[in-house]
Amino acid sequence: MKKITGFILAGLIILLTGSSWYWSTHKKKIIHNQLEKAIAKKSQGLYRVRYDSLDLDEVRGQLILSSFTLTYDSAKLKQLEQEKTPYLLFNVSIPEIRITGIETPRALIEKEISGRRLVLTSPIIEIMYTNAGKDSARSIPDEEIYRQILGDLHLIRFDTVIISNADIVTKNIKTGKISVHFAGTSISLFNMVIDSTANADTSRLLFAKEISVACDRFTWQSRNGLYNYQVNSFKLQSSSSAMTMGSFFVRPTFSEDVFVKKFPVQKDRFDFALHNIEFRNTTFSRLLEESIIAETLLVGSASFDIYRDRNRPEDKSSKLGNYPHQEIQKIPIPFEIKTVVIRNADIEYKEKSAITHQPGRVKLINASARITNITNRKASIARNNLMKVDMQGNLLGKISMSAKWTFYLGNTNGRFSVSGRAGSGKATDLNVLVVPMGPVEFKSGEINSLSFDLSGSDDMMKGKVDLLYKDFHVALLKKDADSVHFKRKKVTSLFANMKIKNNNPEDDRKPARTASIYIQRDVTRSMFNLVWKGMFAGIKEITGAP
């Protein structure tokens, strides 16, 4: 018996010694083969993996891969049938992958990968849309994603996963055109566990208890090529439920003159910039479900510039269903933001007149706005369908203005209401606006106040307009044929001033005149045109302007 036991022990020692020697001399090849085998199996032979060197230190539990690349095989791709072509393809290049605190033999034998730290340094990731096959990423049920990642493994666990200074590009594989470019991107995942238990943990995001993302800049272009979008200094921190952006730009690709020639009809040209943007109390788990839920959105400062050339033919297509609250319902991503606060915004609408061929500008300086209940989620709208906008600013930097909008979300007739007030100012301050557009000029006048209370729908607007003023006198103008300057039409101006009621009220003994308006909407024009048209009808009635 002792002899048999001795033989067994000797055999075990020889086996262990041989296994240890074989592992020590062949471990790099074993790891390489296992890695290639796993990737080939998952991709059905579509991807190839290469690296320059592998440094394995089992005492320290450290594995370093240098110059790692994962590329798709173009020849294999051509062999795939159309329905089997993946929706996305990847090319990945990583100068260094460093894993610490890992037990390599355990990973191979027990099918568990557990380590302290995984660091991917300066990866370059190219994501290509094939526009073919099936979008498998969308077809996998949520509860099955972790199984797709694990494959034959039972567990993947890391205390920390860091992707440092990544450059990520998405593009169309056929045209090579870049869709989105993420530059200087870093991602940190803490306490990351991938298994069935972690998958059921709703407190985890991307299988991690905590995640942080930072991106120096990401850019993309509109499908029609007319606008470039850019976000700077993007940060996401799950521990504080916060997401911030240093700035967000919407920049037109072409100058004003070139832009208007891109269309056969009139179109607005936008140029926006928003700074110091912060989402608070964001539900990050909903982001993975392609929805945005946040308590508050703050914008520290902003500028909104809009340009239209009235010399172009009018767009006669119907604008029914294009009110702001109706457009919100068309956004494909479900979202809900309870409060949006915009501070220190400058808004300019510039319009080139078809009469004078000169641009007139309406400017709202140092404006602020508070928007509540902005959402397209049906359940939220059923609870509260009122989206309210409260805004203030200074018209041309000289006349204070405020307005309150109420939009009825989900209303089939586009219902909304708006009320507002403008403070006192000199009528001559408005000449920078009315001279290029009129052409008319205020010679004198004091505006004491303007107030309005209007309600509208898809097809009409009604309400009340009040304007208190004194000593209104105007001059009608004409432009010299060979000049950009205007001359007064003396006789016509005389008759115009005879029709205009110079004061409201006429005197202290008479009540002020008010205007009740009801107008039909021109469905080829916007909601803002309807509001302006309603206010202008009231002002015209009060002043008696021809």
PDB file of C-alpha atoms in Angstrom, residues 109-384:
ATOM      1  CA  ILE A 109      -8.823  26.889 -15.432  1.00  0.00           C
ATOM      2  CA  GLU A 110     -11.795  28.265 -13.445  1.00  0.00           C
ATOM      3  CA  LYS A 111     -13.033  30.570 -16.206  1.00  0.00           C
ATOM      4  CA  GLU A 112     -13.021  33.606 -13.928  1.00  0.00           C
ATOM      5  CA  ILE A 113     -11.156  36.839 -14.620  1.00  0.00           C
ATOM      6  CA  SER A 114     -10.627  38.825 -11.451  1.00  0.00           C
ATOM      7  CA  GLY A 115      -8.184  41.703 -11.065  1.00  0.00           C
ATOM      8  CA  ARG A 116      -7.539  44.958  -9.275  1.00  0.00           C
ATOM      9  CA  ARG A 117      -6.990  47.268 -12.212  1.00  0.00           C
ATOM     10  CA  LEU A 118      -7.381  47.265 -16.011  1.00  0.00           C
ATOM     11  CA  VAL A 119      -5.928  50.245 -17.880  1.00  0.00           C
ATOM     12  CA  LEU A 120      -6.239  50.916 -21.616  1.00  0.00           C
ATOM     13  CA  THR A 121      -3.904  53.755 -22.580  1.00  0.00           C
ATOM     14  CA  SER A 122      -4.631  56.085 -25.534  1.00  0.00           C
ATOM     15  CA  PRO A 123      -6.816  53.686 -27.533  1.00  0.00           C
ATOM     16  CA  ILE A 124      -7.948  54.610 -31.033  1.00  0.00           C
ATOM     17  CA  ILE A 125     -11.379  53.137 -31.718  1.00  0.00           C
ATOM     18  CA  GLU A 126     -12.970  53.254 -35.146  1.00  0.00           C
ATOM     19  CA  ILE A 127     -16.656  52.296 -35.329  1.00  0.00           C
ATOM     20  CA  MET A 128     -18.071  51.791 -38.817  1.00  0.00           C
ATOM     21  CA  TYR A 129     -21.704  51.573 -39.864  1.00  0.00           C
ATOM     22  CA  THR A 130     -22.239  49.047 -42.637  1.00  0.00           C
ATOM     23  CA  ASN A 131     -25.949  49.892 -43.092  1.00  0.00           C
ATOM     24  CA  ALA A 132     -26.469  46.198 -43.757  1.00  0.00           C
ATOM     25  CA  GLY A 133     -27.427  43.111 -41.863  1.00  0.00           C
ATOM     26  CA  LYS A 134     -29.110  43.129 -38.517  1.00  0.00           C
ATOM     27  CA  ASP A 135     -28.394  45.574 -35.704  1.00  0.00           C
ATOM     28  CA  SER A 136     -27.526  42.850 -33.239  1.00  0.00           C
ATOM     29  CA  ALA A 137     -26.759  45.315 -30.462  1.00  0.00           C
ATOM     30  CA  ARG A 138     -30.419  46.354 -30.478  1.00  0.00           C
ATOM     31  CA  SER A 139     -31.803  42.827 -30.800  1.00  0.00           C
ATOM     32  CA  ILE A 140     -30.167  41.387 -27.693  1.00  0.00           C
ATOM     33  CA  PRO A 141     -32.572  41.425 -24.704  1.00  0.00           C
ATOM     34  CA  ASP A 142     -31.217  43.491 -21.801  1.00  0.00           C
ATOM     35  CA  GLU A 143     -30.974  40.503 -19.480  1.00  0.00           C
ATOM     36  CA  GLU A 144     -28.852  38.623 -22.032  1.00  0.00           C
ATOM     37  CA  ILE A 145     -26.168  41.276 -22.614  1.00  0.00           C
ATOM     38  CA  TYR A 146     -23.985  40.071 -19.768  1.00  0.00           C
ATOM     39  CA  ARG A 147     -24.081  36.523 -21.166  1.00  0.00           C
ATOM     40  CA  GLN A 148     -22.947  37.807 -24.556  1.00  0.00           C
ATOM     41  CA  ILE A 149     -19.979  39.520 -22.872  1.00  0.00           C
ATOM     42  CA  LEU A 150     -19.036  36.583 -20.652  1.00  0.00           C
ATOM     43  CA  GLY A 151     -19.198  33.909 -23.337  1.00  0.00           C
ATOM     44  CA  ASP A 152     -17.684  30.778 -21.737  1.00  0.00           C
ATOM     45  CA  LEU A 153     -16.518  32.691 -18.649  1.00  0.00           C
ATOM     46  CA  HIS A 154     -18.385  32.579 -15.350  1.00  0.00           C
ATOM     47  CA  LEU A 155     -17.234  35.922 -13.949  1.00  0.00           C
ATOM     48  CA  ILE A 156     -15.347  39.091 -14.865  1.00  0.00           C
ATOM     49  CA  ARG A 157     -14.436  41.373 -11.979  1.00  0.00           C
ATOM     50  CA  PHE A 158     -12.170  44.437 -11.692  1.00  0.00           C
ATOM     51  CA  ASP A 159     -11.876  46.955  -8.893  1.00  0.00           C
ATOM     52  CA  THR A 160     -11.078  49.665 -11.440  1.00  0.00           C
ATOM     53  CA  VAL A 161     -11.232  49.887 -15.230  1.00  0.00           C
ATOM     54  CA  ILE A 162      -9.678  52.961 -16.843  1.00  0.00           C
ATOM     55  CA  ILE A 163      -9.803  53.974 -20.500  1.00  0.00           C
ATOM     56  CA  SER A 164      -7.408  56.894 -20.783  1.00  0.00           C
ATOM     57  CA  ASN A 165      -7.240  59.544 -23.534  1.00  0.00           C
ATOM     58  CA  ALA A 166      -9.213  57.608 -26.126  1.00  0.00           C
ATOM     59  CA  ASP A 167      -9.895  58.836 -29.637  1.00  0.00           C
ATOM     60  CA  ILE A 168     -13.206  57.463 -30.920  1.00  0.00           C
ATOM     61  CA  VAL A 169     -14.578  57.924 -34.423  1.00  0.00           C
ATOM     62  CA  THR A 170     -17.805  56.686 -35.980  1.00  0.00           C
ATOM     63  CA  LYS A 171     -18.083  56.664 -39.761  1.00  0.00           C
ATOM     64  CA  ASN A 172     -19.897  55.237 -42.767  1.00  0.00           C
ATOM     65  CA  ILE A 173     -17.863  52.330 -44.135  1.00  0.00           C
ATOM     66  CA  LYS A 174     -18.887  53.023 -47.741  1.00  0.00           C
ATOM     67  CA  THR A 175     -18.288  56.776 -47.884  1.00  0.00           C
ATOM     68  CA  GLY A 176     -15.654  57.066 -45.171  1.00  0.00           C
ATOM     69  CA  LYS A 177     -17.478  60.157 -43.899  1.00  0.00           C
ATOM     70  CA  ILE A 178     -17.035  60.721 -40.157  1.00  0.00           C
ATOM     71  CA  SER A 179     -20.312  60.855 -38.224  1.00  0.00           C
ATOM     72  CA  VAL A 180     -19.069  61.665 -34.714  1.00  0.00           C
ATOM     73  CA  HIS A 181     -15.559  62.256 -33.392  1.00  0.00           C
ATOM     74  CA  PHE A 182     -14.785  61.973 -29.665  1.00  0.00           C
ATOM     75  CA  ALA A 183     -11.357  63.417 -28.828  1.00  0.00           C
ATOM     76  CA  GLY A 184      -9.524  63.115 -25.519  1.00  0.00           C
ATOM     77  CA  THR A 185     -12.024  60.738 -23.925  1.00  0.00           C
ATOM     78  CA  SER A 186     -11.411  59.081 -20.554  1.00  0.00           C
ATOM     79  CA  ILE A 187     -13.733  56.599 -18.838  1.00  0.00           C
ATOM     80  CA  SER A 188     -13.376  55.140 -15.342  1.00  0.00           C
ATOM     81  CA  LEU A 189     -15.444  52.217 -14.037  1.00  0.00           C
ATOM     82  CA  PHE A 190     -15.262  51.325 -10.345  1.00  0.00           C
ATOM     83  CA  ASN A 191     -16.215  47.974  -8.774  1.00  0.00           C
ATOM     84  CA  MET A 192     -17.108  46.419 -12.112  1.00  0.00           C
ATOM     85  CA  VAL A 193     -18.602  42.947 -11.962  1.00  0.00           C
ATOM     86  CA  ILE A 194     -20.073  40.994 -14.864  1.00  0.00           C
ATOM     87  CA  ASP A 195     -22.125  37.974 -13.847  1.00  0.00           C
ATOM     88  CA  SER A 196     -25.771  37.061 -13.288  1.00  0.00           C
ATOM     89  CA  THR A 197     -25.902  38.645  -9.810  1.00  0.00           C
ATOM     90  CA  ALA A 198     -24.415  41.965 -10.929  1.00  0.00           C
ATOM     91  CA  ASN A 199     -26.707  41.981 -13.959  1.00  0.00           C
ATOM     92  CA  ALA A 200     -29.718  42.000 -11.607  1.00  0.00           C
ATOM     93  CA  ASP A 201     -28.281  44.891  -9.550  1.00  0.00           C
ATOM     94  CA  THR A 202     -30.217  47.987 -10.693  1.00  0.00           C
ATOM     95  CA  SER A 203     -27.784  50.307  -8.897  1.00  0.00           C
ATOM     96  CA  ARG A 204     -25.055  49.444 -11.418  1.00  0.00           C
ATOM     97  CA  LEU A 205     -24.350  51.330 -14.631  1.00  0.00           C
ATOM     98  CA  LEU A 206     -22.400  49.456 -17.321  1.00  0.00           C
ATOM     99  CA  PHE A 207     -21.935  46.738 -14.663  1.00  0.00           C
ATOM    100  CA  ALA A 208     -20.105  49.233 -12.390  1.00  0.00           C
ATOM    101  CA  LYS A 209     -21.101  50.732  -9.050  1.00  0.00           C
ATOM    102  CA  GLU A 210     -19.658  54.073 -10.127  1.00  0.00           C
ATOM    103  CA  ILE A 211     -18.699  55.555 -13.484  1.00  0.00           C
ATOM    104  CA  SER A 212     -17.095  58.785 -14.611  1.00  0.00           C
ATOM    105  CA  VAL A 213     -16.634  60.033 -18.179  1.00  0.00           C
ATOM    106  CA  ALA A 214     -14.684  63.020 -19.473  1.00  0.00           C
ATOM    107  CA  CYS A 215     -14.303  64.124 -23.088  1.00  0.00           C
ATOM    108  CA  ASP A 216     -12.313  67.134 -24.255  1.00  0.00           C
ATOM    109  CA  ARG A 217     -14.379  67.552 -27.401  1.00  0.00           C
ATOM    110  CA  PHE A 218     -16.822  65.726 -29.613  1.00  0.00           C
ATOM    111  CA  THR A 219     -18.105  66.922 -32.952  1.00  0.00           C
ATOM    112  CA  TRP A 220     -20.559  65.873 -35.639  1.00  0.00           C
ATOM    113  CA  GLN A 221     -22.284  67.326 -38.682  1.00  0.00           C
ATOM    114  CA  SER A 222     -25.946  67.500 -39.650  1.00  0.00           C
ATOM    115  CA  ARG A 223     -27.092  65.049 -42.308  1.00  0.00           C
ATOM    116  CA  ASN A 224     -27.657  67.828 -44.832  1.00  0.00           C
ATOM    117  CA  GLY A 225     -24.175  69.242 -44.165  1.00  0.00           C
ATOM    118  CA  LEU A 226     -25.507  72.702 -43.278  1.00  0.00           C
ATOM    119  CA  TYR A 227     -24.506  72.683 -39.605  1.00  0.00           C
ATOM    120  CA  ASN A 228     -21.562  71.588 -37.481  1.00  0.00           C
ATOM    121  CA  TYR A 229     -22.139  70.645 -33.842  1.00  0.00           C
ATOM    122  CA  GLN A 230     -19.498  70.682 -31.123  1.00  0.00           C
ATOM    123  CA  VAL A 231     -19.445  69.900 -27.405  1.00  0.00           C
ATOM    124  CA  ASN A 232     -16.441  70.920 -25.306  1.00  0.00           C
ATOM    125  CA  SER A 233     -15.390  69.688 -21.852  1.00  0.00           C
ATOM    126  CA  PHE A 234     -18.056  67.025 -21.389  1.00  0.00           C
ATOM    127  CA  LYS A 235     -18.146  65.321 -17.966  1.00  0.00           C
ATOM    128  CA  LEU A 236     -20.402  62.682 -16.451  1.00  0.00           C
ATOM    129  CA  GLN A 237     -20.261  61.567 -12.809  1.00  0.00           C
ATOM    130  CA  SER A 238     -22.673  58.872 -11.652  1.00  0.00           C
ATOM    131  CA  SER A 239     -21.899  59.381  -7.949  1.00  0.00           C
ATOM    132  CA  SER A 240     -23.341  62.916  -8.090  1.00  0.00           C
ATOM    133  CA  SER A 241     -25.917  62.211 -10.853  1.00  0.00           C
ATOM    134  CA  ALA A 242     -24.415  65.171 -12.719  1.00  0.00           C
ATOM    135  CA  MET A 243     -23.552  65.737 -16.370  1.00  0.00           C
ATOM    136  CA  THR A 244     -21.837  68.938 -17.522  1.00  0.00           C
ATOM    137  CA  MET A 245     -20.627  70.562 -20.737  1.00  0.00           C
ATOM    138  CA  GLY A 246     -18.299  73.521 -20.932  1.00  0.00           C
ATOM    139  CA  SER A 247     -19.982  74.633 -24.163  1.00  0.00           C
ATOM    140  CA  PHE A 248     -22.243  73.471 -26.978  1.00  0.00           C
ATOM    141  CA  PHE A 249     -22.164  75.060 -30.433  1.00  0.00           C
ATOM    142  CA  VAL A 250     -24.473  74.898 -33.443  1.00  0.00           C
ATOM    143  CA  ARG A 251     -22.492  76.539 -36.234  1.00  0.00           C
ATOM    144  CA  PRO A 252     -23.678  77.000 -39.838  1.00  0.00           C
ATOM    145  CA  THR A 253     -21.306  75.640 -42.453  1.00  0.00           C
ATOM    146  CA  PHE A 254     -21.949  78.504 -44.882  1.00  0.00           C
ATOM    147  CA  SER A 255     -22.132  82.295 -44.739  1.00  0.00           C
ATOM    148  CA  GLU A 256     -25.524  84.034 -44.770  1.00  0.00           C
ATOM    149  CA  ASP A 257     -25.457  84.767 -48.505  1.00  0.00           C
ATOM    150  CA  VAL A 258     -24.357  81.244 -49.449  1.00  0.00           C
ATOM    151  CA  PHE A 259     -26.778  79.587 -47.018  1.00  0.00           C
ATOM    152  CA  VAL A 260     -29.927  81.224 -48.437  1.00  0.00           C
ATOM    153  CA  LYS A 261     -28.976  80.052 -51.931  1.00  0.00           C
ATOM    154  CA  LYS A 262     -28.994  76.434 -50.776  1.00  0.00           C
ATOM    155  CA  PHE A 263     -32.799  76.490 -50.755  1.00  0.00           C
ATOM    156  CA  PRO A 264     -35.380  77.534 -53.363  1.00  0.00           C
ATOM    157  CA  VAL A 265     -37.439  79.207 -50.604  1.00  0.00           C
ATOM    158  CA  GLN A 266     -36.892  81.207 -47.411  1.00  0.00           C
ATOM    159  CA  LYS A 267     -35.237  79.305 -44.552  1.00  0.00           C
ATOM    160  CA  ASP A 268     -33.969  80.407 -41.162  1.00  0.00           C
ATOM    161  CA  ARG A 269     -30.225  80.163 -40.579  1.00  0.00           C
ATOM    162  CA  PHE A 270     -29.257  79.365 -36.971  1.00  0.00           C
ATOM    163  CA  ASP A 271     -26.059  80.114 -35.073  1.00  0.00           C
ATOM    164  CA  PHE A 272     -26.233  79.054 -31.396  1.00  0.00           C
ATOM    165  CA  ALA A 273     -23.749  78.890 -28.533  1.00  0.00           C
ATOM    166  CA  LEU A 274     -24.461  77.670 -24.990  1.00  0.00           C
ATOM    167  CA  HIS A 275     -21.959  77.730 -22.132  1.00  0.00           C
ATOM    168  CA  ASN A 276     -21.637  76.191 -18.654  1.00  0.00           C
ATOM    169  CA  ILE A 277     -24.320  73.544 -19.148  1.00  0.00           C
ATOM    170  CA  GLU A 278     -25.241  71.296 -16.234  1.00  0.00           C
ATOM    171  CA  PHE A 279     -27.747  68.442 -15.923  1.00  0.00           C
ATOM    172  CA  ARG A 280     -28.607  67.734 -12.283  1.00  0.00           C
ATOM    173  CA  ASN A 281     -30.141  64.599 -10.760  1.00  0.00           C
ATOM    174  CA  THR A 282     -29.863  62.698 -14.005  1.00  0.00           C
ATOM    175  CA  THR A 283     -31.145  59.117 -14.161  1.00  0.00           C
ATOM    176  CA  PHE A 284     -28.157  57.576 -15.928  1.00  0.00           C
ATOM    177  CA  SER A 285     -29.662  54.098 -16.134  1.00  0.00           C
ATOM    178  CA  ARG A 286     -32.243  55.549 -18.534  1.00  0.00           C
ATOM    179  CA  LEU A 287     -29.475  56.708 -20.878  1.00  0.00           C
ATOM    180  CA  LEU A 288     -28.734  53.075 -21.707  1.00  0.00           C
ATOM    181  CA  GLU A 289     -32.430  52.688 -22.499  1.00  0.00           C
ATOM    182  CA  GLU A 290     -32.135  55.648 -24.896  1.00  0.00           C
ATOM    183  CA  SER A 291     -34.128  58.081 -22.783  1.00  0.00           C
ATOM    184  CA  ILE A 292     -33.134  61.229 -20.882  1.00  0.00           C
ATOM    185  CA  ILE A 293     -34.542  61.922 -17.423  1.00  0.00           C
ATOM    186  CA  ALA A 294     -33.193  64.848 -15.379  1.00  0.00           C
ATOM    187  CA  GLU A 295     -34.436  67.072 -12.601  1.00  0.00           C
ATOM    188  CA  THR A 296     -32.758  70.280 -13.770  1.00  0.00           C
ATOM    189  CA  LEU A 297     -30.856  71.669 -16.756  1.00  0.00           C
ATOM    190  CA  LEU A 298     -28.870  74.861 -16.162  1.00  0.00           C
ATOM    191  CA  VAL A 299     -27.305  77.039 -18.877  1.00  0.00           C
ATOM    192  CA  GLY A 300     -24.919  79.719 -17.591  1.00  0.00           C
ATOM    193  CA  SER A 301     -24.928  81.890 -20.727  1.00  0.00           C
ATOM    194  CA  ALA A 302     -25.999  81.629 -24.344  1.00  0.00           C
ATOM    195  CA  SER A 303     -26.379  83.382 -27.675  1.00  0.00           C
ATOM    196  CA  PHE A 304     -29.002  82.627 -30.331  1.00  0.00           C
ATOM    197  CA  ASP A 305     -28.681  84.254 -33.759  1.00  0.00           C
ATOM    198  CA  ILE A 306     -31.319  83.695 -36.454  1.00  0.00           C
ATOM    199  CA  TYR A 307     -31.213  85.084 -39.984  1.00  0.00           C
ATOM    200  CA  ARG A 308     -33.812  85.121 -42.780  1.00  0.00           C
ATOM    201  CA  ASP A 309     -33.702  86.709 -46.230  1.00  0.00           C
ATOM    202  CA  ARG A 310     -37.167  87.939 -47.264  1.00  0.00           C
ATOM    203  CA  ASN A 311     -35.943  88.449 -50.827  1.00  0.00           C
ATOM    204  CA  ARG A 312     -36.206  84.709 -51.409  1.00  0.00           C
ATOM    205  CA  PRO A 313     -39.564  83.155 -52.383  1.00  0.00           C
ATOM    206  CA  GLU A 314     -41.801  82.296 -49.440  1.00  0.00           C
ATOM    207  CA  ASP A 315     -42.115  78.697 -48.349  1.00  0.00           C
ATOM    208  CA  LYS A 316     -45.758  77.917 -49.063  1.00  0.00           C
ATOM    209  CA  SER A 317     -45.722  74.478 -47.452  1.00  0.00           C
ATOM    210  CA  SER A 318     -48.053  73.945 -44.500  1.00  0.00           C
ATOM    211  CA  LYS A 319     -46.595  74.533 -41.030  1.00  0.00           C
ATOM    212  CA  LEU A 320     -49.439  72.765 -39.252  1.00  0.00           C
ATOM    213  CA  GLY A 321     -48.056  70.648 -36.428  1.00  0.00           C
ATOM    214  CA  ASN A 322     -44.791  72.626 -36.270  1.00  0.00           C
ATOM    215  CA  TYR A 323     -45.367  74.634 -33.078  1.00  0.00           C
ATOM    216  CA  PRO A 324     -42.535  74.167 -30.521  1.00  0.00           C
ATOM    217  CA  HIS A 325     -44.563  71.942 -28.184  1.00  0.00           C
ATOM    218  CA  GLN A 326     -45.696  69.874 -31.174  1.00  0.00           C
ATOM    219  CA  GLU A 327     -42.114  69.447 -32.408  1.00  0.00           C
ATOM    220  CA  ILE A 328     -41.093  68.216 -28.949  1.00  0.00           C
ATOM    221  CA  GLN A 329     -43.512  65.315 -29.297  1.00  0.00           C
ATOM    222  CA  LYS A 330     -41.758  64.257 -32.528  1.00  0.00           C
ATOM    223  CA  ILE A 331     -38.347  63.773 -30.888  1.00  0.00           C
ATOM    224  CA  PRO A 332     -37.650  60.001 -31.152  1.00  0.00           C
ATOM    225  CA  ILE A 333     -35.875  59.765 -27.785  1.00  0.00           C
ATOM    226  CA  PRO A 334     -38.173  59.857 -24.732  1.00  0.00           C
ATOM    227  CA  PHE A 335     -37.091  62.617 -22.363  1.00  0.00           C
ATOM    228  CA  GLU A 336     -38.254  64.587 -19.348  1.00  0.00           C
ATOM    229  CA  ILE A 337     -36.584  67.589 -17.739  1.00  0.00           C
ATOM    230  CA  LYS A 338     -38.582  69.130 -14.927  1.00  0.00           C
ATOM    231  CA  THR A 339     -36.868  72.525 -14.960  1.00  0.00           C
ATOM    232  CA  VAL A 340     -34.640  74.291 -17.505  1.00  0.00           C
ATOM    233  CA  VAL A 341     -32.968  77.554 -16.473  1.00  0.00           C
ATOM    234  CA  ILE A 342     -31.161  79.739 -19.027  1.00  0.00           C
ATOM    235  CA  ARG A 343     -29.277  82.805 -17.810  1.00  0.00           C
ATOM    236  CA  ASN A 344     -27.561  85.714 -19.534  1.00  0.00           C
ATOM    237  CA  ALA A 345     -28.690  84.977 -23.089  1.00  0.00           C
ATOM    238  CA  ASP A 346     -28.500  87.297 -26.094  1.00  0.00           C
ATOM    239  CA  ILE A 347     -31.060  86.650 -28.830  1.00  0.00           C
ATOM    240  CA  GLU A 348     -30.934  88.280 -32.262  1.00  0.00           C
ATOM    241  CA  TYR A 349     -33.326  87.870 -35.147  1.00  0.00           C
ATOM    242  CA  LYS A 350     -32.005  89.478 -38.319  1.00  0.00           C
ATOM    243  CA  GLU A 351     -34.165  89.795 -41.392  1.00  0.00           C
ATOM    244  CA  LYS A 352     -33.239  91.164 -44.790  1.00  0.00           C
ATOM    245  CA  SER A 353     -36.184  93.221 -46.035  1.00  0.00           C
ATOM    246  CA  ALA A 354     -37.715  92.525 -49.434  1.00  0.00           C
ATOM    247  CA  ILE A 355     -38.651  96.236 -49.623  1.00  0.00           C
ATOM    248  CA  THR A 356     -35.425  97.981 -48.625  1.00  0.00           C
ATOM    249  CA  HIS A 357     -32.997  95.053 -49.178  1.00  0.00           C
ATOM    250  CA  GLN A 358     -31.455  96.092 -45.853  1.00  0.00           C
ATOM    251  CA  PRO A 359     -31.186  93.931 -42.717  1.00  0.00           C
ATOM    252  CA  GLY A 360     -33.222  94.834 -39.664  1.00  0.00           C
ATOM    253  CA  ARG A 361     -32.421  93.400 -36.240  1.00  0.00           C
ATOM    254  CA  VAL A 362     -34.502  92.565 -33.203  1.00  0.00           C
ATOM    255  CA  LYS A 363     -32.231  92.028 -30.211  1.00  0.00           C
ATOM    256  CA  LEU A 364     -33.098  90.781 -26.755  1.00  0.00           C
ATOM    257  CA  ILE A 365     -30.147  91.461 -24.475  1.00  0.00           C
ATOM    258  CA  ASN A 366     -29.322  89.761 -21.159  1.00  0.00           C
ATOM    259  CA  ALA A 367     -32.369  87.526 -21.397  1.00  0.00           C
ATOM    260  CA  SER A 368     -33.216  84.736 -18.985  1.00  0.00           C
ATOM    261  CA  ALA A 369     -35.770  81.959 -19.135  1.00  0.00           C
ATOM    262  CA  ARG A 370     -37.243  79.303 -16.883  1.00  0.00           C
ATOM    263  CA  ILE A 371     -38.980  76.357 -18.556  1.00  0.00           C
ATOM    264  CA  THR A 372     -40.885  73.755 -16.557  1.00  0.00           C
ATOM    265  CA  ASN A 373     -42.164  70.302 -17.503  1.00  0.00           C
ATOM    266  CA  ILE A 374     -40.481  69.875 -20.879  1.00  0.00           C
ATOM    267  CA  THR A 375     -41.236  66.287 -21.888  1.00  0.00           C
ATOM    268  CA  ASN A 376     -42.569  63.989 -24.584  1.00  0.00           C
ATOM    269  CA  ARG A 377     -43.289  61.045 -22.261  1.00  0.00           C
ATOM    270  CA  LYS A 378     -46.967  60.127 -22.470  1.00  0.00           C
ATOM    271  CA  ALA A 379     -47.254  59.074 -18.820  1.00  0.00           C
ATOM    272  CA  SER A 380     -45.789  62.391 -17.638  1.00  0.00           C
ATOM    273  CA  ILE A 381     -48.047  64.397 -19.960  1.00  0.00           C
ATOM    274  CA  ALA A 382     -51.080  62.520 -18.616  1.00  0.00           C
ATOM    275  CA  ARG A 383     -50.155  63.736 -15.114  1.00  0.00           C
ATOM    276  CA  ASN A 384     -49.312  67.307 -16.163  1.00  0.00           C
TER     277      ASN A 384
END
